Each structure stands twice: as structure tokens, then as C-alpha cells.
mmCIF file of C-alpha atoms in Angstrom:
data_model
loop_
_atom_site.group_PDB
_atom_site.id
_atom_site.type_symbol
_atom_site.label_atom_id
_atom_site.label_comp_id
_atom_site.label_asym_id
_atom_site.label_seq_id
_atom_site.Cartn_x
_atom_site.Cartn_y
_atom_site.Cartn_z
ATOM 1 C CA MET A 1 21.055 -29.427 -3.858
ATOM 2 C CA LEU A 2 19.776 -30.074 -0.358
ATOM 3 C CA SER A 3 22.555 -28.014 1.184
ATOM 4 C CA SER A 4 21.712 -25.005 -1.009
ATOM 5 C CA LEU A 5 18.034 -25.291 0.002
ATOM 6 C CA GLN A 6 19.067 -25.496 3.638
ATOM 7 C CA SER A 7 21.326 -22.478 3.275
ATOM 8 C CA MET A 8 18.494 -20.508 1.602
ATOM 9 C CA ARG A 9 16.176 -21.405 4.474
ATOM 10 C CA SER A 10 18.722 -20.400 7.091
ATOM 11 C CA TRP A 11 19.416 -17.151 5.193
ATOM 12 C CA ASN A 12 15.671 -16.379 5.167
ATOM 13 C CA LYS A 13 15.394 -17.138 8.886
ATOM 14 C CA LYS A 14 18.463 -15.010 9.594
ATOM 15 C CA THR A 15 17.119 -12.131 7.486
ATOM 16 C CA ARG A 16 13.747 -12.219 9.240
ATOM 17 C CA MET A 17 15.491 -12.309 12.600
ATOM 18 C CA GLU A 18 17.740 -9.372 11.683
ATOM 19 C CA ILE A 19 14.748 -7.379 10.448
ATOM 20 C CA SER A 20 12.797 -8.010 13.659
ATOM 21 C CA GLU A 21 15.872 -7.200 15.757
ATOM 22 C CA MET A 22 16.053 -3.817 14.012
ATOM 23 C CA GLY A 23 12.615 -3.066 15.391
ATOM 24 C CA GLY A 24 10.468 -3.515 12.314
ATOM 25 C CA PRO A 25 10.358 -4.005 8.584
ATOM 26 C CA ILE A 26 12.861 -2.657 6.106
ATOM 27 C CA LYS A 27 12.556 1.115 5.747
ATOM 28 C CA MET A 28 11.843 2.798 2.414
ATOM 29 C CA GLU A 29 12.533 6.322 3.665
ATOM 30 C CA ASN A 30 14.366 8.453 1.066
ATOM 31 C CA GLU A 31 14.123 5.799 -1.673
ATOM 32 C CA ARG A 32 13.446 7.130 -5.181
ATOM 33 C CA CYS A 33 9.820 6.922 -6.376
ATOM 34 C CA ASP A 34 9.236 4.114 -8.896
ATOM 35 C CA PHE A 35 6.262 5.995 -10.354
ATOM 36 C CA CYS A 36 7.688 9.429 -11.261
ATOM 37 C CA HIS A 37 11.416 8.568 -10.863
ATOM 38 C CA GLU A 38 12.056 12.034 -9.428
ATOM 39 C CA GLY A 39 10.696 12.256 -5.904
ATOM 40 C CA ARG A 40 11.837 10.684 -2.662
ATOM 41 C CA LEU A 41 9.698 8.669 -0.262
ATOM 42 C CA LYS A 42 8.767 9.942 3.176
ATOM 43 C CA ALA A 43 7.034 7.934 5.927
ATOM 44 C CA GLN A 44 3.673 9.337 6.982
ATOM 45 C CA ASN A 45 0.147 8.322 7.938
ATOM 46 C CA VAL A 46 -2.380 8.861 5.150
ATOM 47 C CA ARG A 47 -6.028 8.406 4.199
ATOM 48 C CA GLU A 48 -6.475 5.546 1.738
ATOM 49 C CA TYR A 49 -9.396 5.051 -0.630
ATOM 50 C CA TYR A 50 -9.334 1.269 -0.985
ATOM 51 C CA ARG A 51 -11.410 -0.161 -3.836
ATOM 52 C CA TYR A 52 -12.762 -3.635 -3.130
ATOM 53 C CA GLN A 53 -15.463 -5.538 -5.039
ATOM 54 C CA GLY A 54 -16.891 -2.402 -6.631
ATOM 55 C CA GLU A 55 -16.987 -0.441 -3.377
ATOM 56 C CA ILE A 56 -14.613 2.069 -1.829
ATOM 57 C CA VAL A 57 -13.548 1.819 1.800
ATOM 58 C CA ILE A 58 -11.968 4.941 3.308
ATOM 59 C CA ILE A 59 -9.283 4.057 5.845
ATOM 60 C CA ASP A 60 -7.604 6.768 7.923
ATOM 61 C CA ASN A 61 -4.216 6.735 9.640
ATOM 62 C CA VAL A 62 -2.610 4.219 7.258
ATOM 63 C CA PRO A 63 1.204 4.015 7.477
ATOM 64 C CA ALA A 64 2.651 4.646 4.020
ATOM 65 C CA TYR A 65 5.687 5.916 2.209
ATOM 66 C CA VAL A 66 4.629 8.899 0.094
ATOM 67 C CA CYS A 67 6.518 10.456 -2.813
ATOM 68 C CA ASN A 68 7.308 14.106 -2.120
ATOM 69 C CA THR A 69 6.925 14.934 -5.840
ATOM 70 C CA CYS A 70 3.940 13.009 -7.255
ATOM 71 C CA GLY A 71 2.212 11.844 -4.049
ATOM 72 C CA GLU A 72 2.235 8.131 -4.942
ATOM 73 C CA HIS A 73 1.643 5.886 -1.885
ATOM 74 C CA TYR A 74 3.680 2.755 -1.128
ATOM 75 C CA HIS A 75 2.778 0.173 1.530
ATOM 76 C CA LEU A 76 4.763 -2.607 3.097
ATOM 77 C CA ALA A 77 3.231 -6.084 2.733
ATOM 78 C CA PRO A 78 1.791 -6.281 6.290
ATOM 79 C CA VAL A 79 0.010 -2.946 5.763
ATOM 80 C CA ALA A 80 -1.373 -4.034 2.375
ATOM 81 C CA LYS A 81 -2.671 -7.256 3.951
ATOM 82 C CA LYS A 82 -4.314 -5.290 6.766
ATOM 83 C CA LEU A 83 -5.986 -2.937 4.245
ATOM 84 C CA ARG A 84 -7.440 -5.923 2.388
ATOM 85 C CA ASN A 85 -8.602 -7.480 5.660
ATOM 86 C CA ILE A 86 -10.361 -4.252 6.644
ATOM 87 C CA ALA A 87 -12.068 -4.096 3.235
ATOM 88 C CA GLU A 88 -13.126 -7.758 3.407
ATOM 89 C CA ASN A 89 -14.707 -7.111 6.821
ATOM 90 C CA ARG A 90 -16.253 -3.754 5.896
ATOM 91 C CA SER A 91 -19.669 -4.839 7.221
ATOM 92 C CA LYS A 92 -18.187 -4.455 10.730
ATOM 93 C CA ILE A 93 -17.244 -0.809 10.134
ATOM 94 C CA GLU A 94 -19.465 1.465 12.226
ATOM 95 C CA GLU A 95 -19.103 4.787 10.390
ATOM 96 C CA TRP A 96 -20.579 5.062 6.881
ATOM 97 C CA ILE A 97 -21.019 8.007 4.508
ATOM 98 C CA SER A 98 -23.120 8.549 1.395
ATOM 99 C CA VAL A 99 -21.395 9.975 -1.680
ATOM 100 C CA PRO A 100 -23.078 11.294 -4.841
ATOM 101 C CA ILE A 101 -21.828 9.946 -8.180
ATOM 102 C CA THR A 102 -22.099 11.692 -11.547
ATOM 103 C CA THR A 103 -20.551 11.568 -15.010
ATOM 104 C CA PHE A 104 -18.291 14.179 -16.573
ATOM 105 C CA ASP A 105 -20.522 15.850 -19.168
ATOM 106 C CA LYS A 106 -17.994 16.576 -21.917
ATOM 107 C CA PRO A 107 -15.403 13.845 -22.318
ATOM 108 C CA ILE A 108 -12.314 15.002 -24.189
ATOM 109 C CA PHE A 109 -11.260 11.523 -25.299
ATOM 110 C CA GLU A 110 -13.156 9.588 -27.925
ATOM 111 C CA THR A 111 -14.078 6.016 -27.114
ATOM 112 C CA VAL A 112 -12.197 3.680 -29.434
ATOM 113 C CA THR A 113 -13.993 0.501 -30.482
#
């Protein structure tokens, strides 16, 4: 059992080393979209509207993989962690905007109770 744990650890270390030697994280370019199952992912920088504790933080220039069919955004784990960190420290953000909020006046779906 110990040898299999040791081999798993060395495999993880080796994988991390190989990934960093390639110059960055695993690429998702051209992968099929898990949301629409039709489009392909393309790397680009996007604007994210990150919802955190009932507020929205707008973050520009976020690296993402975007579906060329439905527009769904995918982020690698380090990017997702950075987005959360930015949102958690939103009081330090210098630029703020005010946005009006309203309600759609004629809902087409009935509320089910």
C-alpha cells in the first residue's frame, strides 16, 4: 500500500513538473464545449461578471477558454482562485459604477408553489 501511495505522489510531482516545463497549465484550446456539446473552445481574454455575496464584481482582461458556439466561459483553477480573491478584496478596487435594477413587468412563467 505504501509503495502505491509513493508512486502516486511521485506521479503527481512528475506531472506538475512536466506541466511547468511546458510553460504553463494544460491547454483547453479546441476542446469540445461541455455546455452545448457543439462548439470548440478558444483562448481569449474576457470581461467577467463575478457574483459574490450578493454583489457583482466586473473584472476585465480575464484569461478564459470561450466556446465559439454558445459563448460559455471556462477558467483554469488558478484563474478561478484569482477571481475569487479579487471579489473577496473588492473594497480595494478603485473604480466603481452604479447600475439601475428593475423587474421584468410581464413574466411569461408562472411561479409554482
